[in-house]
Coordinates of N, CA and C in Angstrom, one line a residue:
M299 N -26.0 20.6 -10.5 CA -26.7 19.8 -11.4 C -27.4 20.7 -12.4
K300 N -27.3 20.4 -13.7 CA -28.0 21.1 -14.7 C -29.5 20.9 -14.8
E301 N -30.3 21.9 -15.1 CA -31.7 21.8 -15.2 C -32.1 20.6 -16.1
G302 N -33.0 19.7 -15.6 CA -33.4 18.6 -16.4 C -32.5 17.5 -16.5
E303 N -31.4 17.5 -15.8 CA -30.4 16.4 -15.8 C -30.2 16.0 -14.3
N304 N -30.0 14.7 -14.2 CA -29.7 14.2 -12.8 C -29.0 12.8 -13.0
G305 N -28.6 12.3 -11.8 CA -27.9 11.1 -11.8 C -26.4 11.2 -11.5
L306 N -25.7 10.1 -11.5 CA -24.3 10.0 -11.0 C -23.4 11.0 -11.8
N307 N -23.7 11.2 -13.1 CA -22.8 11.9 -13.9 C -22.9 13.4 -13.7
Y308 N -23.9 13.9 -12.9 CA -24.0 15.3 -12.7 C -23.8 15.7 -11.3
R309 N -23.0 14.9 -10.6 CA -22.8 15.2 -9.2 C -22.0 16.6 -9.1
T310 N -22.4 17.3 -8.1 CA -21.8 18.6 -7.8 C -22.1 19.0 -6.4
N311 N -21.5 20.1 -5.9 CA -21.5 20.6 -4.5 C -20.9 19.6 -3.6
L312 N -20.4 20.2 -2.5 CA -19.7 19.4 -1.5 C -20.4 19.6 -0.2
Y313 N -20.8 18.5 0.5 CA -21.5 18.4 1.7 C -20.8 17.6 2.7
Y314 N -21.1 17.9 4.0 CA -20.5 17.1 5.1 C -21.6 16.9 6.2
I315 N -21.8 15.7 6.7 CA -22.6 15.5 7.9 C -21.9 14.3 8.7
Q316 N -22.1 14.2 9.9 CA -21.5 13.2 10.8 C -22.5 12.7 11.8
T317 N -22.1 11.5 12.3 CA -22.9 10.9 13.3 C -22.1 10.4 14.5
K318 N -22.6 10.5 15.7 CA -21.9 10.1 16.9 C -22.5 8.9 17.6
D319 N -23.6 8.4 17.0 CA -24.4 7.3 17.6 C -24.7 6.3 16.5
F320 N -23.8 6.0 15.6 CA -23.9 5.0 14.6 C -25.1 5.1 13.7
G321 N -25.4 6.4 13.4 CA -26.4 6.6 12.4 C -27.8 6.9 12.9
K322 N -28.0 6.9 14.2 CA -29.3 7.1 14.7 C -29.7 8.6 14.5
T323 N -28.7 9.5 14.7 CA -28.9 10.9 14.5 C -27.7 11.5 13.7
W324 N -28.0 12.6 13.0 CA -26.9 13.2 12.2 C -26.8 14.7 12.5
E325 N -25.6 15.2 12.3 CA -25.4 16.6 12.6 C -24.4 17.2 11.6
N326 N -24.4 18.5 11.4 CA -23.4 19.1 10.6 C -22.1 19.3 11.3
V327 N -21.1 19.9 10.7 CA -19.7 20.0 11.3 C -19.7 20.8 12.6
N328 N -20.7 21.7 12.7 CA -20.8 22.5 14.0 C -21.6 21.8 15.1
G329 N -22.1 20.6 14.8 CA -22.8 19.9 15.8 C -24.3 20.2 15.8
K330 N -24.8 20.9 14.8 CA -26.2 21.2 14.7 C -26.9 20.0 14.0
K331 N -28.0 19.5 14.7 CA -28.7 18.3 14.2 C -29.4 18.6 12.8
V332 N -29.3 17.6 11.9 CA -29.9 17.8 10.6 C -30.9 16.6 10.4
Q333 N -32.0 16.8 9.7 CA -33.0 15.8 9.5 C -32.8 15.2 8.1
L334 N -32.6 13.9 8.0 CA -32.5 13.3 6.7 C -33.9 12.8 6.2
P335 N -34.1 12.8 4.9 CA -33.1 13.2 3.8 C -33.0 14.7 3.7
L336 N -31.9 15.2 3.2 CA -31.7 16.6 2.9 C -32.2 16.8 1.5
T337 N -33.3 17.7 1.4 CA -34.0 17.8 0.2 C -33.7 19.1 -0.5
Q338 N -33.1 20.1 0.2 CA -32.8 21.4 -0.4 C -31.3 21.5 -0.7
I339 N -31.0 22.1 -1.9 CA -29.6 22.3 -2.2 C -28.8 23.1 -1.2
Q340 N -29.4 24.2 -0.8 CA -28.8 25.0 0.3 C -29.3 24.5 1.6
N341 N -28.4 23.9 2.4 CA -28.8 23.3 3.7 C -27.6 23.4 4.7
E342 N -27.8 22.9 5.9 CA -26.8 23.0 6.9 C -25.5 22.2 6.7
A343 N -25.6 21.3 5.7 CA -24.4 20.4 5.5 C -23.6 20.9 4.4
L344 N -24.0 22.0 3.7 CA -23.2 22.5 2.5 C -21.9 23.0 2.9
V345 N -20.8 22.5 2.3 CA -19.4 23.0 2.5 C -19.1 24.0 1.4
K346 N -19.4 23.7 0.1 CA -19.1 24.6 -1.0 C -20.1 24.4 -2.1
D347 N -20.6 25.5 -2.6 CA -21.5 25.5 -3.7 C -20.7 25.5 -5.0
Y348 N -20.5 24.3 -5.6 CA -19.7 24.2 -6.8 C -20.7 24.2 -8.1
H349 N -21.9 24.0 -7.8 CA -22.9 24.1 -8.9 C -22.9 25.5 -9.6
S350 N -22.8 26.5 -8.7 CA -22.8 27.9 -9.3 C -21.5 28.2 -10.0
L351 N -20.4 27.4 -9.8 CA -19.2 27.5 -10.6 C -19.1 26.6 -11.8
G352 N -20.2 25.8 -12.0 CA -20.2 24.9 -13.2 C -19.3 23.7 -13.0
L353 N -19.0 23.3 -11.8 CA -18.0 22.2 -11.6 C -18.7 21.0 -11.0
N354 N -18.2 19.8 -11.4 CA -18.5 18.5 -10.8 C -17.6 18.3 -9.6
V355 N -18.0 17.4 -8.7 CA -17.2 17.1 -7.5 C -17.1 15.6 -7.3
Y356 N -15.9 15.1 -7.1 CA -15.7 13.6 -6.9 C -14.9 13.4 -5.6
I357 N -15.5 12.8 -4.7 CA -14.9 12.6 -3.3 C -13.9 11.5 -3.4
N358 N -12.7 11.7 -2.8 CA -11.7 10.7 -2.7 C -11.6 10.1 -1.3
D359 N -11.6 10.9 -0.3 CA -11.3 10.4 1.1 C -11.7 11.5 2.1
V360 N -11.8 11.0 3.4 CA -12.0 11.9 4.5 C -11.1 11.4 5.6
A361 N -10.4 12.4 6.2 CA -9.5 12.1 7.4 C -9.8 13.1 8.5
Y362 N -9.2 12.9 9.6 CA -9.4 13.8 10.8 C -8.1 14.2 11.4
D363 N -8.1 15.4 11.9 CA -6.9 15.9 12.6 C -7.0 15.5 14.1
K364 N -6.0 16.0 14.9 CA -6.0 15.6 16.3 C -7.2 16.2 17.1
Q365 N -7.7 17.3 16.6 CA -8.9 17.9 17.2 C -10.2 17.2 16.8
G366 N -10.1 16.3 15.9 CA -11.3 15.6 15.4 C -12.0 16.3 14.3
H367 N -11.3 17.3 13.7 CA -11.9 18.1 12.6 C -11.7 17.4 11.3
P368 N -12.7 17.3 10.4 CA -12.6 16.6 9.2 C -11.8 17.3 8.1
I369 N -11.1 16.5 7.3 CA -10.4 17.0 6.1 C -10.9 16.2 4.9
I370 N -11.4 16.8 3.9 CA -12.0 16.1 2.8 C -11.1 16.2 1.6
L371 N -10.8 15.1 1.0 CA -9.9 15.1 -0.3 C -10.9 14.9 -1.4
F372 N -10.9 15.8 -2.4 CA -11.8 15.6 -3.6 C -11.2 16.3 -4.8
I373 N -11.8 15.9 -6.0 CA -11.5 16.4 -7.3 C -12.6 17.2 -7.9
T374 N -12.3 18.3 -8.5 CA -13.3 19.1 -9.3 C -13.0 19.1 -10.8
S375 N -14.0 19.1 -11.6 CA -13.8 19.2 -13.1 C -15.0 19.9 -13.7
K376 N -14.9 20.1 -15.0 CA -15.9 20.8 -15.7 C -17.1 19.9 -16.2
G377 N -16.9 18.6 -16.1 CA -17.9 17.7 -16.5 C -17.5 16.2 -16.3
Y378 N -18.5 15.3 -16.6 CA -18.3 13.9 -16.3 C -17.5 13.2 -17.5
Q379 N -17.5 13.8 -18.7 CA -16.9 13.0 -19.8 C -15.4 13.1 -19.6
A380 N -14.7 12.0 -19.9 CA -13.3 11.9 -19.9 C -12.7 12.7 -21.0
G381 N -11.5 13.3 -20.8 CA -10.8 14.0 -21.9 C -10.4 15.4 -21.5
P382 N -9.6 16.0 -22.3 CA -9.0 17.3 -22.0 C -10.0 18.4 -21.9
E383 N -11.2 18.2 -22.6 CA -12.2 19.3 -22.6 C -12.7 19.7 -21.2
N384 N -12.7 18.7 -20.3 CA -13.2 19.0 -19.0 C -12.1 19.3 -17.9
A385 N -10.9 19.4 -18.4 CA -9.8 19.8 -17.5 C -10.0 21.3 -17.1
P386 N -9.4 21.7 -16.0 CA -8.5 20.9 -15.2 C -9.2 20.0 -14.2
Y387 N -8.6 18.8 -13.9 CA -9.1 17.9 -12.9 C -8.3 18.2 -11.6
T388 N -8.8 19.1 -10.8 CA -8.1 19.7 -9.7 C -8.4 19.0 -8.4
W389 N -7.3 18.6 -7.7 CA -7.4 18.0 -6.4 C -7.4 19.1 -5.3
H390 N -8.3 18.9 -4.3 CA -8.4 19.9 -3.3 C -8.5 19.2 -1.9
T391 N -8.1 20.0 -0.9 CA -8.5 19.6 0.5 C -9.4 20.6 1.1
A392 N -10.4 20.2 1.8 CA -11.3 21.1 2.5 C -11.2 20.7 4.0
R393 N -10.5 21.6 4.8 CA -10.3 21.4 6.2 C -11.2 22.3 7.1
F394 N -11.8 21.6 8.0 CA -12.6 22.4 9.0 C -11.7 22.9 10.1
T395 N -11.6 24.2 10.2 CA -10.7 24.9 11.2 C -11.2 24.9 12.6
G396 N -12.5 24.6 12.8 CA -13.2 24.8 14.0 C -14.2 25.9 13.9
S397 N -14.1 26.8 12.9 CA -15.1 27.8 12.7 C -15.6 27.9 11.3
D398 N -14.7 27.5 10.3 CA -15.1 27.5 8.9 C -14.3 26.5 8.1
W399 N -14.6 26.4 6.8 CA -13.9 25.5 5.9 C -12.8 26.2 5.2
E400 N -11.6 25.6 5.2 CA -10.5 26.2 4.4 C -10.3 25.2 3.2
I401 N -10.5 25.7 2.0 CA -10.4 24.8 0.8 C -9.1 25.3 0.0
L402 N -8.2 24.3 -0.2 CA -7.0 24.7 -0.9 C -6.7 23.6 -2.0
P403 N -6.0 24.1 -3.1 CA -5.7 23.1 -4.1 C -4.4 22.3 -3.8
V404 N -4.3 21.1 -4.3 CA -3.1 20.3 -4.1 C -2.4 20.2 -5.5
T405 N -3.0 19.7 -6.5 CA -2.4 19.4 -7.8 C -3.5 19.2 -8.8
T406 N -3.1 18.8 -10.0 CA -4.1 18.4 -11.0 C -3.7 17.0 -11.6
S407 N -4.7 16.3 -12.2 CA -4.5 15.1 -12.9 C -5.3 15.1 -14.2
D408 N -5.7 13.9 -14.7 CA -6.4 13.9 -16.0 C -7.7 13.1 -16.1
N409 N -8.3 12.8 -14.9 CA -9.5 12.0 -14.9 C -10.3 12.2 -13.6
N410 N -11.6 12.2 -13.7 CA -12.4 12.3 -12.5 C -12.2 11.2 -11.4
Y411 N -11.8 10.1 -11.9 CA -11.7 8.9 -11.0 C -10.2 8.5 -10.7
D412 N -9.4 9.6 -10.7 CA -8.0 9.4 -10.3 C -7.9 9.3 -8.8
M413 N -8.3 8.2 -8.2 CA -8.6 8.1 -6.8 C -7.4 7.9 -5.9
G414 N -7.3 8.7 -4.8 CA -6.2 8.5 -3.9 C -6.7 8.6 -2.5
S415 N -5.8 8.5 -1.5 CA -6.2 8.5 -0.1 C -5.4 9.6 0.7
L416 N -5.9 10.1 1.7 CA -5.3 11.1 2.6 C -5.0 10.5 4.0
M417 N -3.8 10.6 4.4 CA -3.4 10.1 5.7 C -2.9 11.2 6.6
V418 N -3.3 11.3 7.8 CA -2.9 12.3 8.8 C -2.2 11.6 10.0
D419 N -0.9 11.9 10.2 CA -0.3 11.2 11.3 C -0.4 12.0 12.7
Q420 N 0.1 11.4 13.7 CA 0.0 12.0 15.0 C 0.7 13.4 15.2
K421 N 1.7 13.7 14.3 CA 2.3 14.9 14.3 C 1.6 16.0 13.5
G422 N 0.6 15.6 12.9 CA -0.2 16.6 12.0 C 0.3 16.7 10.6
N423 N 1.2 15.8 10.2 CA 1.6 15.8 8.8 C 0.6 15.1 7.9
W424 N 0.4 15.7 6.7 CA -0.6 15.1 5.8 C 0.2 14.4 4.7
T425 N -0.4 13.3 4.2 CA 0.2 12.6 3.1 C -0.9 12.1 2.2
I426 N -0.8 12.4 0.9 CA -1.7 11.9 -0.1 C -0.9 10.9 -1.0
V427 N -1.5 9.8 -1.3 CA -1.0 8.8 -2.3 C -2.1 8.7 -3.4
G428 N -1.7 9.0 -4.6 CA -2.7 9.0 -5.7 C -2.1 9.1 -7.0
P429 N -2.8 8.8 -8.1 CA -2.3 8.8 -9.5 C -2.4 10.2 -10.1
T430 N -1.6 11.1 -9.7 CA -1.7 12.5 -10.1 C -0.8 12.7 -11.3
N431 N 0.2 11.8 -11.7 CA 1.0 12.0 -12.9 C 0.3 11.2 -14.0
T432 N 0.4 11.7 -15.2 CA -0.2 11.1 -16.4 C 0.4 9.7 -16.6
G433 N -0.5 8.7 -16.9 CA 0.0 7.4 -17.1 C 0.0 7.0 -18.6
P434 N 0.2 5.7 -18.9 CA 0.3 5.3 -20.3 C -1.0 5.4 -21.0
Q435 N -2.2 5.3 -20.3 CA -3.5 5.5 -20.9 C -4.0 6.9 -20.4
A436 N -3.6 7.9 -21.1 CA -3.9 9.3 -20.7 C -5.4 9.6 -20.7
F437 N -5.9 10.3 -19.8 CA -7.3 10.7 -19.7 C -8.2 9.6 -19.4
N438 N -7.7 8.4 -19.0 CA -8.4 7.3 -18.5 C -8.2 7.2 -17.0
T439 N -9.0 6.5 -16.3 CA -8.8 6.4 -14.8 C -7.4 5.9 -14.5
G440 N -6.8 6.7 -13.5 CA -5.5 6.3 -13.0 C -4.4 7.0 -13.8
G441 N -3.2 6.6 -13.4 CA -2.0 7.2 -14.0 C -0.8 6.7 -13.2
E442 N 0.2 7.5 -13.0 CA 1.4 7.1 -12.2 C 1.2 7.6 -10.8
M443 N 1.6 6.8 -9.9 CA 1.4 7.1 -8.4 C 2.4 8.1 -7.9
V444 N 1.9 9.0 -7.1 CA 2.7 10.1 -6.5 C 2.4 10.2 -5.0
M445 N 3.4 10.4 -4.2 CA 3.2 10.7 -2.8 C 3.4 12.2 -2.5
W446 N 2.3 12.8 -2.0 CA 2.3 14.2 -1.7 C 2.3 14.4 -0.2
T447 N 3.2 15.3 0.3 CA 3.3 15.5 1.8 C 3.2 17.0 2.1
S448 N 2.5 17.3 3.2 CA 2.4 18.7 3.7 C 2.5 18.7 5.2
N449 N 3.3 19.7 5.7 CA 3.4 19.9 7.1 C 2.8 21.2 7.6
N450 N 2.0 21.8 6.7 CA 1.3 23.0 7.1 C -0.1 23.0 6.7
Q451 N -0.8 21.9 6.9 CA -2.2 21.7 6.7 C -2.7 22.0 5.3
G452 N -1.9 21.6 4.3 CA -2.3 21.7 2.9 C -2.0 23.0 2.3
K453 N -1.3 23.9 2.9 CA -0.9 25.2 2.3 C 0.2 25.0 1.2
S454 N 1.1 24.1 1.4 CA 2.1 23.8 0.4 C 2.4 22.3 0.5
W455 N 2.9 21.7 -0.7 CA 3.1 20.3 -0.8 C 4.4 20.0 -1.4
K456 N 5.0 18.9 -1.0 CA 6.1 18.3 -1.7 C 5.7 17.0 -2.3
S457 N 6.3 16.6 -3.5 CA 5.9 15.4 -4.2 C 7.0 14.5 -4.4
K458 N 6.7 13.2 -4.4 CA 7.7 12.1 -4.7 C 7.0 11.1 -5.6
T459 N 7.6 10.9 -6.8 CA 7.1 9.9 -7.7 C 7.3 8.5 -7.2
L460 N 6.2 7.7 -7.2 CA 6.3 6.3 -6.7 C 6.4 5.3 -7.9
T461 N 5.7 5.6 -9.0 CA 5.8 4.7 -10.2 C 6.0 5.6 -11.4
S462 N 6.7 5.0 -12.4 CA 7.0 5.7 -13.6 C 7.2 4.6 -14.7
N463 N 7.0 5.1 -16.0 CA 7.3 4.2 -17.1 C 6.4 2.9 -17.0
S464 N 5.2 3.0 -16.5 CA 4.4 1.8 -16.3 C 3.7 1.4 -17.6
I465 N 3.3 0.2 -17.7 CA 2.6 -0.4 -18.9 C 1.1 0.0 -18.7
Y466 N 0.6 -0.1 -17.5 CA -0.8 0.1 -17.2 C -1.0 1.3 -16.2
N467 N -2.2 1.9 -16.2 CA -2.5 2.9 -15.2 C -2.6 2.3 -13.8
H468 N -2.1 3.1 -12.8 CA -2.3 2.8 -11.4 C -3.5 3.6 -10.9
S469 N -4.3 3.1 -10.0 CA -5.3 4.0 -9.3 C -5.9 3.3 -8.1
Y470 N -6.8 4.1 -7.4 CA -7.5 3.6 -6.2 C -6.5 3.2 -5.1
A471 N -5.7 4.2 -4.8 CA -4.8 3.9 -3.6 C -5.6 4.0 -2.3
R472 N -5.5 2.9 -1.6 CA -6.3 2.8 -0.3 C -5.3 2.9 0.9
K473 N -5.8 3.3 2.0 CA -5.0 3.4 3.2 C -5.4 2.4 4.2
P474 N -4.5 1.5 4.6 CA -4.8 0.6 5.7 C -5.0 1.3 7.0
V475 N -5.7 0.7 8.0 CA -6.0 1.3 9.3 C -5.2 0.6 10.4
N476 N -4.5 1.4 11.2 CA -3.8 0.9 12.4 C -2.8 -0.2 12.0
V477 N -1.9 0.1 11.0 CA -0.9 -0.9 10.6 C 0.4 -0.3 10.6
H478 N 1.4 -1.1 10.3 CA 2.8 -0.7 10.4 C 3.1 0.3 9.2
D479 N 4.1 1.2 9.4 CA 4.4 2.2 8.4 C 5.0 1.5 7.1
G480 N 5.3 0.3 7.2 CA 5.8 -0.5 6.1 C 4.7 -0.8 5.1
F481 N 3.5 -0.7 5.5 CA 2.3 -1.0 4.7 C 1.4 0.2 4.7
F482 N 1.8 1.2 4.0 CA 1.2 2.6 4.1 C 0.1 2.8 3.2
A483 N 0.2 2.3 2.0 CA -0.9 2.5 1.0 C -0.9 1.3 0.0
F484 N -2.0 0.9 -0.5 CA -2.0 -0.3 -1.4 C -3.0 0.0 -2.6
W485 N -2.7 -0.5 -3.7 CA -3.5 -0.2 -4.9 C -3.3 -1.3 -6.0
A486 N -3.9 -1.1 -7.1 CA -3.8 -2.0 -8.3 C -3.6 -1.2 -9.6
D487 N -3.1 -1.9 -10.6 CA -3.0 -1.3 -11.9 C -3.9 -2.1 -12.9
G488 N -4.0 -1.5 -14.1 CA -4.8 -2.2 -15.2 C -4.9 -1.3 -16.4
H489 N -5.2 -1.8 -17.5 CA -5.3 -1.0 -18.7 C -6.5 -0.1 -18.6
G490 N -6.3 1.1 -19.0 CA -7.4 2.1 -18.9 C -8.5 2.0 -19.9
R491 N -8.3 1.2 -21.0 CA -9.3 1.1 -22.1 C -9.8 -0.3 -22.4
K492 N -9.1 -1.3 -21.9 CA -9.6 -2.6 -22.3 C -9.2 -3.6 -21.2
R493 N -9.7 -4.8 -21.3 CA -9.5 -5.8 -20.3 C -8.0 -6.2 -20.2
S494 N -7.5 -6.4 -19.0 CA -6.1 -6.7 -18.9 C -5.8 -7.4 -17.6
I495 N -4.6 -7.8 -17.4 CA -4.1 -8.3 -16.1 C -4.0 -7.2 -15.2
S496 N -4.2 -7.4 -13.9 CA -4.0 -6.4 -12.9 C -3.1 -6.8 -11.8
H497 N -2.1 -6.0 -11.5 CA -1.1 -6.3 -10.4 C -1.4 -5.5 -9.2
L498 N -1.0 -6.1 -8.0 CA -1.2 -5.4 -6.7 C 0.1 -4.9 -6.2
Y499 N 0.0 -3.7 -5.6 CA 1.2 -3.0 -5.1 C 0.9 -2.4 -3.7
F500 N 2.0 -2.2 -3.0 CA 1.9 -1.4 -1.7 C 3.1 -0.5 -1.6
S501 N 3.0 0.5 -0.8 CA 4.2 1.3 -0.5 C 4.4 1.5 1.0
D502 N 5.6 1.8 1.4 CA 5.8 2.1 2.8 C 5.7 3.6 3.0
K503 N 5.8 4.1 4.2 CA 5.7 5.6 4.4 C 6.7 6.4 3.8
K504 N 7.9 5.8 3.5 CA 9.0 6.5 2.9 C 8.8 6.6 1.4
G505 N 7.9 5.9 0.8 CA 7.7 5.9 -0.6 C 8.3 4.8 -1.4
N506 N 8.9 3.8 -0.7 CA 9.3 2.6 -1.4 C 8.1 1.8 -1.9
V507 N 8.2 1.2 -3.1 CA 7.0 0.5 -3.7 C 7.3 -0.9 -3.9
Y508 N 6.4 -1.8 -3.6 CA 6.6 -3.2 -3.7 C 5.4 -3.8 -4.5
Q509 N 5.7 -4.8 -5.4 CA 4.7 -5.5 -6.2 C 4.5 -6.9 -5.6
L510 N 3.3 -7.3 -5.4 CA 3.0 -8.6 -4.9 C 3.1 -9.6 -6.0
P511 N 3.4 -10.9 -5.7 CA 3.6 -11.9 -6.7 C 2.3 -12.1 -7.6
D512 N 2.5 -12.3 -8.9 CA 1.3 -12.6 -9.7 C 0.7 -14.0 -9.3
Q513 N 1.6 -14.9 -9.0 CA 1.1 -16.3 -8.6 C 1.8 -16.7 -7.3
M514 N 1.1 -17.3 -6.4 CA 1.7 -17.8 -5.2 C 2.0 -19.2 -5.3
T515 N 3.3 -19.6 -5.2 CA 3.8 -20.9 -5.3 C 4.2 -21.5 -4.0
A516 N 4.1 -20.7 -2.9 CA 4.4 -21.1 -1.6 C 3.5 -20.4 -0.6
D517 N 3.4 -20.8 0.6 CA 2.5 -20.2 1.6 C 3.0 -18.8 1.9
M518 N 4.3 -18.6 1.9 CA 4.9 -17.2 2.1 C 5.8 -16.9 1.0
M519 N 5.6 -15.7 0.4 CA 6.5 -15.2 -0.7 C 6.8 -13.7 -0.5
K520 N 8.0 -13.3 -0.9 CA 8.3 -11.9 -0.7 C 7.8 -11.1 -1.9
P521 N 7.4 -9.8 -1.6 CA 7.1 -8.9 -2.7 C 8.3 -8.5 -3.4
V522 N 8.2 -8.0 -4.6 CA 9.3 -7.5 -5.4 C 9.4 -5.9 -5.2
K523 N 10.5 -5.4 -4.8 CA 10.7 -4.0 -4.7 C 10.9 -3.4 -6.0
L524 N 10.1 -2.4 -6.4 CA 10.3 -1.7 -7.6 C 11.6 -0.8 -7.5
K525 N 12.2 -0.6 -8.7 CA 13.4 0.3 -8.7 C 13.0 1.7 -8.2
K526 N 13.9 2.3 -7.5 CA 13.6 3.6 -6.9 C 13.4 4.6 -7.9
S527 N 12.3 5.4 -7.8 CA 11.9 6.4 -8.8 C 12.6 7.7 -8.4
A528 N 12.8 8.6 -9.4 CA 13.3 9.9 -9.1 C 12.2 10.7 -8.4
K529 N 12.7 11.6 -7.6 CA 11.7 12.5 -6.9 C 11.2 13.5 -7.9

């Protein structure tokens, strides 16, 4: 945070705390109890000091591996204003190894609020679904959806384009909990700069994308499968 400035637009630094008793007590990633509120910038919950690097931080998601260690998905940028001047908008994962935090880049996009989700399966494979490709309203929230997969804990990634040539930006991909692989992520689209209609979509684990009907004329209706995009 810059001196004399505060509020949502000046968010920075990455912190992590957890609770095992539904919020009665809190601890850092190493199990050390912390007392809320945390009033000092340097404290037991600090994962990475991004303030010293002049970067803002925007949290997307938190997932856990088989050992119960957290993995944080987040974006960093040079400021809160939209546009190329605050690029790069870099996606990262921060994985707790059991002894320290390993922070690695994934990709870049073009807005602080290009929100996606991180899924970790039983085999330890990581998948991110998010709007990391530029959409029709560039430098506004969202873009074209991409599925990113890693089998080495974020050290390298493969990508598959889920949407392309869209009219509106897609964003805010969410992950369902304890559901079939056929309903792996769901999200909406909309115009990045003005009021518009919004469509609902979901994808399966393989990356096939389906659009829900705009209007329901029966109790049960099938979604429309989008044309397969190029990888």
